[in-house]
């Protein structure tokens, strides 16, 4: 952090917890792992209560929730957790921590994204015309694509059933095809895509895609429609 952000990086946070040992951090059975106060990289002592402007290691969800309740004066404080591991971050945070999760998913950028933005509405008499959607593509460099993408395993998000590309399976209209026609986006049908929808609120490729957004920006969460991905949904879902 000293190298990436600067020596004063800890001043950007109210509290810092490192080496938390997820997913064990979220376990509820005794004995719970205690928080350890850090001095530099050395663990100094265990603590019973967390304090602001301190750096800790290890710990547990129960004591951390107590700290958040005290700081926010809320019985059930809301938490948005950013993580890049489905096993260690997404699943335990949602199931055991009851947190909202923003999945940091590099596969979004490596596979390419399709973004839609409202064009400026045009005045036409007393009413402005409804704004139209303009599609834009976000692609990675070809040299990186050869390394990051797999011809053997295919997309992280969708498995394309070649028999259903015309919308028919055994002369029956395919449900994924119907979904695509209604929403303009294919439904995720891979194992990882299913976990992503179940255990995350939104998904972004990198943190810097949202750092300049206003604090009151509203994200559309994962649902049966087209939400979840920001700034755009994976290109593989639009093919």
PDB file of C-alpha atoms in Angstrom:
ATOM      1  CA  UNK A   1       0.000   0.000   0.000  1.00  0.00           C
ATOM      2  CA  UNK A   2       2.886   2.380   0.716  1.00  0.00           C
ATOM      3  CA  UNK A   3       4.131   1.832  -2.824  1.00  0.00           C
ATOM      4  CA  UNK A   4       0.752   1.876  -4.585  1.00  0.00           C
ATOM      5  CA  UNK A   5      -1.019   4.667  -2.682  1.00  0.00           C
ATOM      6  CA  UNK A   6       1.539   6.425  -0.468  1.00  0.00           C
ATOM      7  CA  UNK A   7       2.659   6.366   3.157  1.00  0.00           C
ATOM      8  CA  UNK A   8      -0.534   8.065   4.346  1.00  0.00           C
ATOM      9  CA  UNK A   9      -2.828   5.429   2.810  1.00  0.00           C
ATOM     10  CA  UNK A  10      -4.359   4.425   6.160  1.00  0.00           C
ATOM     11  CA  UNK A  11      -5.803   7.941   6.568  1.00  0.00           C
ATOM     12  CA  UNK A  12      -8.229   7.105   3.753  1.00  0.00           C
ATOM     13  CA  UNK A  13      -9.999   4.556   5.973  1.00  0.00           C
ATOM     14  CA  UNK A  14     -11.867   4.681   9.284  1.00  0.00           C
ATOM     15  CA  UNK A  15     -10.560   1.213  10.133  1.00  0.00           C
ATOM     16  CA  UNK A  16      -8.333  -1.333   8.392  1.00  0.00           C
ATOM     17  CA  UNK A  17      -8.592  -5.118   8.720  1.00  0.00           C
ATOM     18  CA  UNK A  18      -6.051  -7.300   6.939  1.00  0.00           C
ATOM     19  CA  UNK A  19      -5.340 -11.039   6.897  1.00  0.00           C
ATOM     20  CA  UNK A  20      -8.968 -11.577   7.921  1.00  0.00           C
ATOM     21  CA  UNK A  21      -8.868 -15.256   6.997  1.00  0.00           C
ATOM     22  CA  UNK A  22     -12.037 -15.349   4.900  1.00  0.00           C
ATOM     23  CA  UNK A  23     -14.286 -17.294   4.784  1.00  0.00           C
ATOM     24  CA  UNK A  24     -13.492 -18.244   8.417  1.00  0.00           C
ATOM     25  CA  UNK A  25     -13.960 -14.577   9.364  1.00  0.00           C
ATOM     26  CA  UNK A  26     -17.723 -15.107   9.031  1.00  0.00           C
ATOM     27  CA  UNK A  27     -18.072 -18.220  11.199  1.00  0.00           C
ATOM     28  CA  UNK A  28     -20.472 -17.899  14.129  1.00  0.00           C
ATOM     29  CA  UNK A  29     -19.378 -20.827  16.294  1.00  0.00           C
ATOM     30  CA  UNK A  30     -17.149 -20.291  19.311  1.00  0.00           C
ATOM     31  CA  UNK A  31     -14.279 -19.829  19.751  1.00  0.00           C
ATOM     32  CA  UNK A  32     -14.203 -16.768  17.508  1.00  0.00           C
ATOM     33  CA  UNK A  33     -10.882 -15.510  16.193  1.00  0.00           C
ATOM     34  CA  UNK A  34      -9.897 -12.337  18.031  1.00  0.00           C
ATOM     35  CA  UNK A  35      -8.738  -9.153  16.363  1.00  0.00           C
ATOM     36  CA  UNK A  36      -5.051  -8.322  16.714  1.00  0.00           C
ATOM     37  CA  UNK A  37      -3.813  -4.736  16.729  1.00  0.00           C
ATOM     38  CA  UNK A  38      -0.913  -4.122  14.365  1.00  0.00           C
ATOM     39  CA  UNK A  39       2.148  -1.946  14.716  1.00  0.00           C
ATOM     40  CA  UNK A  40       3.547  -1.871  11.219  1.00  0.00           C
ATOM     41  CA  UNK A  41       3.474  -5.518  10.174  1.00  0.00           C
ATOM     42  CA  UNK A  42       3.764  -6.880  13.723  1.00  0.00           C
ATOM     43  CA  UNK A  43       0.800  -8.093  15.773  1.00  0.00           C
ATOM     44  CA  UNK A  44       1.014  -6.314  19.136  1.00  0.00           C
ATOM     45  CA  UNK A  45      -1.914  -7.673  21.140  1.00  0.00           C
ATOM     46  CA  UNK A  46      -5.450  -9.001  20.931  1.00  0.00           C
ATOM     47  CA  UNK A  47      -8.298  -6.539  21.465  1.00  0.00           C
ATOM     48  CA  UNK A  48     -11.827  -6.858  22.808  1.00  0.00           C
ATOM     49  CA  UNK A  49     -13.220  -3.714  21.159  1.00  0.00           C
ATOM     50  CA  UNK A  50     -12.296  -2.162  17.834  1.00  0.00           C
ATOM     51  CA  UNK A  51     -11.432   1.516  17.550  1.00  0.00           C
ATOM     52  CA  UNK A  52     -11.345   4.008  14.718  1.00  0.00           C
ATOM     53  CA  UNK A  53      -8.091   4.827  12.926  1.00  0.00           C
ATOM     54  CA  UNK A  54      -6.480   1.542  13.901  1.00  0.00           C
ATOM     55  CA  UNK A  55      -5.089  -1.307  11.816  1.00  0.00           C
ATOM     56  CA  UNK A  56      -6.019  -4.858  12.786  1.00  0.00           C
ATOM     57  CA  UNK A  57      -5.467  -8.391  11.568  1.00  0.00           C
ATOM     58  CA  UNK A  58      -7.612 -11.536  11.717  1.00  0.00           C
ATOM     59  CA  UNK A  59     -10.847 -11.083  13.713  1.00  0.00           C
ATOM     60  CA  UNK A  60     -14.453 -12.126  13.200  1.00  0.00           C
ATOM     61  CA  UNK A  61     -17.717 -10.889  11.731  1.00  0.00           C
ATOM     62  CA  UNK A  62     -19.532 -10.639  15.087  1.00  0.00           C
ATOM     63  CA  UNK A  63     -17.101  -8.171  16.675  1.00  0.00           C
ATOM     64  CA  UNK A  64     -16.804  -6.225  13.436  1.00  0.00           C
ATOM     65  CA  UNK A  65     -20.594  -5.865  13.284  1.00  0.00           C
ATOM     66  CA  UNK A  66     -20.578  -4.561  16.867  1.00  0.00           C
ATOM     67  CA  UNK A  67     -18.077  -1.898  15.792  1.00  0.00           C
ATOM     68  CA  UNK A  68     -20.239  -0.909  12.814  1.00  0.00           C
ATOM     69  CA  UNK A  69     -23.349  -0.714  15.005  1.00  0.00           C
ATOM     70  CA  UNK A  70     -21.561   1.649  17.354  1.00  0.00           C
ATOM     71  CA  UNK A  71     -20.193   3.825  14.552  1.00  0.00           C
ATOM     72  CA  UNK A  72     -23.455   4.091  12.618  1.00  0.00           C
ATOM     73  CA  UNK A  73     -25.880   3.976  15.547  1.00  0.00           C
ATOM     74  CA  UNK A  74     -27.812   1.344  13.590  1.00  0.00           C
ATOM     75  CA  UNK A  75     -28.913  -2.090  14.815  1.00  0.00           C
ATOM     76  CA  UNK A  76     -28.517  -3.534  11.333  1.00  0.00           C
ATOM     77  CA  UNK A  77     -25.852  -1.500   9.505  1.00  0.00           C
ATOM     78  CA  UNK A  78     -25.736  -1.913   5.742  1.00  0.00           C
ATOM     79  CA  UNK A  79     -22.451  -3.081   4.252  1.00  0.00           C
ATOM     80  CA  UNK A  80     -21.316  -3.086   0.629  1.00  0.00           C
ATOM     81  CA  UNK A  81     -18.303  -5.362   0.339  1.00  0.00           C
ATOM     82  CA  UNK A  82     -15.978  -5.409  -2.671  1.00  0.00           C
ATOM     83  CA  UNK A  83     -14.382  -8.772  -3.420  1.00  0.00           C
ATOM     84  CA  UNK A  84     -12.919 -10.774  -6.286  1.00  0.00           C
ATOM     85  CA  UNK A  85     -13.278 -14.344  -4.981  1.00  0.00           C
ATOM     86  CA  UNK A  86     -16.602 -16.164  -5.236  1.00  0.00           C
ATOM     87  CA  UNK A  87     -15.516 -18.701  -2.586  1.00  0.00           C
ATOM     88  CA  UNK A  88     -13.917 -16.363  -0.038  1.00  0.00           C
ATOM     89  CA  UNK A  89     -15.665 -13.043  -0.678  1.00  0.00           C
ATOM     90  CA  UNK A  90     -19.035 -13.338  -2.390  1.00  0.00           C
ATOM     91  CA  UNK A  91     -20.609 -16.463  -0.907  1.00  0.00           C
ATOM     92  CA  UNK A  92     -19.727 -16.058   2.806  1.00  0.00           C
ATOM     93  CA  UNK A  93     -20.376 -12.296   2.800  1.00  0.00           C
ATOM     94  CA  UNK A  94     -23.924 -12.793   1.539  1.00  0.00           C
ATOM     95  CA  UNK A  95     -24.882 -16.066   3.244  1.00  0.00           C
ATOM     96  CA  UNK A  96     -23.235 -15.585   6.653  1.00  0.00           C
ATOM     97  CA  UNK A  97     -22.634 -11.838   6.790  1.00  0.00           C
ATOM     98  CA  UNK A  98     -25.873 -10.620   5.184  1.00  0.00           C
ATOM     99  CA  UNK A  99     -23.820  -8.043   3.270  1.00  0.00           C
ATOM    100  CA  UNK A 100     -24.294  -6.644  -0.197  1.00  0.00           C
ATOM    101  CA  UNK A 101     -21.427  -7.527  -2.515  1.00  0.00           C
ATOM    102  CA  UNK A 102     -19.844  -5.793  -5.481  1.00  0.00           C
ATOM    103  CA  UNK A 103     -17.963  -8.477  -7.390  1.00  0.00           C
ATOM    104  CA  UNK A 104     -14.709  -7.272  -8.955  1.00  0.00           C
ATOM    105  CA  UNK A 105     -14.608  -9.474 -12.028  1.00  0.00           C
ATOM    106  CA  UNK A 106     -11.733  -9.148 -14.479  1.00  0.00           C
ATOM    107  CA  UNK A 107     -13.487 -11.531 -16.885  1.00  0.00           C
ATOM    108  CA  UNK A 108     -15.899  -8.720 -17.761  1.00  0.00           C
ATOM    109  CA  UNK A 109     -13.102  -6.680 -19.263  1.00  0.00           C
ATOM    110  CA  UNK A 110     -11.181  -9.587 -20.766  1.00  0.00           C
ATOM    111  CA  UNK A 111     -14.243 -10.828 -22.679  1.00  0.00           C
ATOM    112  CA  UNK A 112     -15.269  -7.305 -23.667  1.00  0.00           C
ATOM    113  CA  UNK A 113     -18.335  -5.329 -22.599  1.00  0.00           C
ATOM    114  CA  UNK A 114     -21.288  -3.673 -24.283  1.00  0.00           C
ATOM    115  CA  UNK A 115     -22.438  -0.443 -22.664  1.00  0.00           C
ATOM    116  CA  UNK A 116     -25.652   1.452 -23.330  1.00  0.00           C
ATOM    117  CA  UNK A 117     -26.024   5.166 -22.673  1.00  0.00           C
ATOM    118  CA  UNK A 118     -28.931   7.504 -23.212  1.00  0.00           C
ATOM    119  CA  UNK A 119     -28.486   9.831 -26.135  1.00  0.00           C
ATOM    120  CA  UNK A 120     -29.601  13.397 -25.575  1.00  0.00           C
ATOM    121  CA  UNK A 121     -33.346  13.705 -26.024  1.00  0.00           C
ATOM    122  CA  UNK A 122     -34.436  15.928 -28.901  1.00  0.00           C
ATOM    123  CA  UNK A 123     -37.138  18.572 -28.620  1.00  0.00           C
ATOM    124  CA  UNK A 124     -40.020  17.981 -30.994  1.00  0.00           C
ATOM    125  CA  UNK A 125     -42.923  20.304 -30.287  1.00  0.00           C
ATOM    126  CA  UNK A 126     -44.231  20.443 -26.706  1.00  0.00           C
ATOM    127  CA  UNK A 127     -42.720  17.071 -25.703  1.00  0.00           C
ATOM    128  CA  UNK A 128     -39.141  15.875 -26.002  1.00  0.00           C
ATOM    129  CA  UNK A 129     -38.677  12.615 -27.833  1.00  0.00           C
ATOM    130  CA  UNK A 130     -37.776   9.656 -25.662  1.00  0.00           C
ATOM    131  CA  UNK A 131     -34.012   9.272 -25.355  1.00  0.00           C
ATOM    132  CA  UNK A 132     -32.590   6.463 -27.439  1.00  0.00           C
ATOM    133  CA  UNK A 133     -29.955   4.000 -26.294  1.00  0.00           C
ATOM    134  CA  UNK A 134     -26.551   4.095 -27.915  1.00  0.00           C
ATOM    135  CA  UNK A 135     -24.409   0.954 -27.664  1.00  0.00           C
ATOM    136  CA  UNK A 136     -20.661   1.207 -27.162  1.00  0.00           C
ATOM    137  CA  UNK A 137     -18.089  -1.553 -26.967  1.00  0.00           C
ATOM    138  CA  UNK A 138     -15.224  -1.848 -24.474  1.00  0.00           C
ATOM    139  CA  UNK A 139     -12.520  -4.185 -25.731  1.00  0.00           C
ATOM    140  CA  UNK A 140      -9.132  -5.304 -24.448  1.00  0.00           C
ATOM    141  CA  UNK A 141      -5.953  -5.378 -26.490  1.00  0.00           C
ATOM    142  CA  UNK A 142      -5.623  -8.294 -28.910  1.00  0.00           C
ATOM    143  CA  UNK A 143      -2.340  -9.361 -27.313  1.00  0.00           C
ATOM    144  CA  UNK A 144      -4.038  -9.685 -23.901  1.00  0.00           C
ATOM    145  CA  UNK A 145      -7.054 -11.431 -25.394  1.00  0.00           C
ATOM    146  CA  UNK A 146      -4.887 -14.319 -26.588  1.00  0.00           C
ATOM    147  CA  UNK A 147      -3.639 -14.860 -23.024  1.00  0.00           C
ATOM    148  CA  UNK A 148      -6.809 -14.250 -21.015  1.00  0.00           C
ATOM    149  CA  UNK A 149      -9.430 -15.982 -23.156  1.00  0.00           C
ATOM    150  CA  UNK A 150      -9.793 -19.731 -23.589  1.00  0.00           C
ATOM    151  CA  UNK A 151     -10.929 -21.339 -26.816  1.00  0.00           C
ATOM    152  CA  UNK A 152     -11.343 -24.619 -24.940  1.00  0.00           C
ATOM    153  CA  UNK A 153     -13.543 -23.471 -22.048  1.00  0.00           C
ATOM    154  CA  UNK A 154     -15.327 -20.588 -23.723  1.00  0.00           C
ATOM    155  CA  UNK A 155     -17.052 -17.723 -21.951  1.00  0.00           C
ATOM    156  CA  UNK A 156     -17.159 -17.317 -18.166  1.00  0.00           C
ATOM    157  CA  UNK A 157     -20.760 -16.128 -18.429  1.00  0.00           C
ATOM    158  CA  UNK A 158     -22.603 -18.158 -21.057  1.00  0.00           C
ATOM    159  CA  UNK A 159     -22.458 -21.504 -22.811  1.00  0.00           C
ATOM    160  CA  UNK A 160     -23.742 -21.138 -26.347  1.00  0.00           C
ATOM    161  CA  UNK A 161     -25.930 -24.055 -27.364  1.00  0.00           C
ATOM    162  CA  UNK A 162     -25.299 -24.284 -31.091  1.00  0.00           C
ATOM    163  CA  UNK A 163     -28.511 -26.250 -31.571  1.00  0.00           C
ATOM    164  CA  UNK A 164     -30.499 -23.354 -30.136  1.00  0.00           C
ATOM    165  CA  UNK A 165     -28.982 -20.464 -32.062  1.00  0.00           C
ATOM    166  CA  UNK A 166     -32.102 -20.191 -34.166  1.00  0.00           C
ATOM    167  CA  UNK A 167     -34.243 -20.258 -31.016  1.00  0.00           C
ATOM    168  CA  UNK A 168     -35.395 -23.853 -31.392  1.00  0.00           C
ATOM    169  CA  UNK A 169     -34.572 -27.038 -29.466  1.00  0.00           C
ATOM    170  CA  UNK A 170     -36.471 -30.122 -30.629  1.00  0.00           C
ATOM    171  CA  UNK A 171     -38.848 -27.769 -32.439  1.00  0.00           C
ATOM    172  CA  UNK A 172     -39.604 -26.014 -29.119  1.00  0.00           C
ATOM    173  CA  UNK A 173     -38.827 -22.356 -28.514  1.00  0.00           C
ATOM    174  CA  UNK A 174     -35.752 -22.184 -26.257  1.00  0.00           C
ATOM    175  CA  UNK A 175     -36.314 -20.300 -22.957  1.00  0.00           C
ATOM    176  CA  UNK A 176     -32.898 -18.600 -23.213  1.00  0.00           C
ATOM    177  CA  UNK A 177     -33.800 -17.381 -26.686  1.00  0.00           C
ATOM    178  CA  UNK A 178     -37.110 -16.015 -25.397  1.00  0.00           C
ATOM    179  CA  UNK A 179     -35.264 -14.248 -22.560  1.00  0.00           C
ATOM    180  CA  UNK A 180     -32.851 -12.685 -25.038  1.00  0.00           C
ATOM    181  CA  UNK A 181     -35.676 -11.430 -27.221  1.00  0.00           C
ATOM    182  CA  UNK A 182     -37.383  -9.804 -24.219  1.00  0.00           C
ATOM    183  CA  UNK A 183     -34.347  -8.241 -22.543  1.00  0.00           C
ATOM    184  CA  UNK A 184     -31.824  -7.839 -25.341  1.00  0.00           C
ATOM    185  CA  UNK A 185     -29.341  -9.945 -23.374  1.00  0.00           C
ATOM    186  CA  UNK A 186     -28.682 -13.661 -23.059  1.00  0.00           C
ATOM    187  CA  UNK A 187     -29.258 -15.299 -19.697  1.00  0.00           C
ATOM    188  CA  UNK A 188     -26.125 -16.477 -17.894  1.00  0.00           C
ATOM    189  CA  UNK A 189     -26.185 -20.274 -17.950  1.00  0.00           C
ATOM    190  CA  UNK A 190     -22.749 -21.266 -16.643  1.00  0.00           C
ATOM    191  CA  UNK A 191     -21.906 -22.476 -13.135  1.00  0.00           C
ATOM    192  CA  UNK A 192     -19.926 -19.316 -12.337  1.00  0.00           C
ATOM    193  CA  UNK A 193     -22.548 -17.060 -13.874  1.00  0.00           C
ATOM    194  CA  UNK A 194     -25.211 -18.634 -11.671  1.00  0.00           C
ATOM    195  CA  UNK A 195     -23.134 -18.046  -8.526  1.00  0.00           C
ATOM    196  CA  UNK A 196     -22.458 -14.472  -9.601  1.00  0.00           C
ATOM    197  CA  UNK A 197     -26.166 -13.683  -9.890  1.00  0.00           C
ATOM    198  CA  UNK A 198     -27.008 -15.391  -6.591  1.00  0.00           C
ATOM    199  CA  UNK A 199     -24.239 -14.002  -4.411  1.00  0.00           C
ATOM    200  CA  UNK A 200     -23.480 -10.502  -5.665  1.00  0.00           C
ATOM    201  CA  UNK A 201     -25.439  -7.292  -6.019  1.00  0.00           C
ATOM    202  CA  UNK A 202     -23.444  -5.800  -8.882  1.00  0.00           C
ATOM    203  CA  UNK A 203     -20.309  -6.728 -10.831  1.00  0.00           C
ATOM    204  CA  UNK A 204     -17.565  -4.398 -12.063  1.00  0.00           C
ATOM    205  CA  UNK A 205     -14.323  -5.187 -13.912  1.00  0.00           C
ATOM    206  CA  UNK A 206     -12.130  -2.832 -11.856  1.00  0.00           C
ATOM    207  CA  UNK A 207     -12.612  -0.383  -8.997  1.00  0.00           C
ATOM    208  CA  UNK A 208     -11.521   2.579 -11.121  1.00  0.00           C
ATOM    209  CA  UNK A 209     -14.628   2.193 -13.290  1.00  0.00           C
ATOM    210  CA  UNK A 210     -16.709   3.663 -10.442  1.00  0.00           C
ATOM    211  CA  UNK A 211     -14.324   5.976  -8.560  1.00  0.00           C
ATOM    212  CA  UNK A 212     -15.487   9.140 -10.328  1.00  0.00           C
ATOM    213  CA  UNK A 213     -19.208   8.441 -10.027  1.00  0.00           C
ATOM    214  CA  UNK A 214     -21.264  10.693  -7.713  1.00  0.00           C
ATOM    215  CA  UNK A 215     -22.030   9.275  -4.262  1.00  0.00           C
ATOM    216  CA  UNK A 216     -25.751   9.163  -5.026  1.00  0.00           C
ATOM    217  CA  UNK A 217     -25.318   7.183  -8.250  1.00  0.00           C
ATOM    218  CA  UNK A 218     -27.890   4.387  -8.482  1.00  0.00           C
ATOM    219  CA  UNK A 219     -26.795   0.971  -9.733  1.00  0.00           C
ATOM    220  CA  UNK A 220     -29.220  -1.568 -11.136  1.00  0.00           C
ATOM    221  CA  UNK A 221     -28.688  -4.839  -9.216  1.00  0.00           C
ATOM    222  CA  UNK A 222     -28.796  -8.343 -10.621  1.00  0.00           C
ATOM    223  CA  UNK A 223     -32.350  -9.431 -11.265  1.00  0.00           C
ATOM    224  CA  UNK A 224     -34.410 -11.245 -13.851  1.00  0.00           C
ATOM    225  CA  UNK A 225     -33.928  -8.295 -16.206  1.00  0.00           C
ATOM    226  CA  UNK A 226     -30.695  -6.728 -17.432  1.00  0.00           C
ATOM    227  CA  UNK A 227     -29.104  -5.313 -14.289  1.00  0.00           C
ATOM    228  CA  UNK A 228     -26.009  -6.197 -12.334  1.00  0.00           C
ATOM    229  CA  UNK A 229     -23.117  -5.382 -14.632  1.00  0.00           C
ATOM    230  CA  UNK A 230     -21.406  -1.978 -14.705  1.00  0.00           C
ATOM    231  CA  UNK A 231     -20.375  -0.158 -16.865  1.00  0.00           C
ATOM    232  CA  UNK A 232     -21.696  -2.717 -19.353  1.00  0.00           C
ATOM    233  CA  UNK A 233     -22.651  -6.355 -19.653  1.00  0.00           C
ATOM    234  CA  UNK A 234     -20.221  -8.929 -21.105  1.00  0.00           C
ATOM    235  CA  UNK A 235     -20.125  -9.038 -24.878  1.00  0.00           C
ATOM    236  CA  UNK A 236     -20.692 -12.804 -24.820  1.00  0.00           C
ATOM    237  CA  UNK A 237     -24.212 -12.190 -23.499  1.00  0.00           C
ATOM    238  CA  UNK A 238     -25.063 -10.161 -26.596  1.00  0.00           C
ATOM    239  CA  UNK A 239     -23.898 -12.580 -29.296  1.00  0.00           C
TER     240      UNK A 239
END
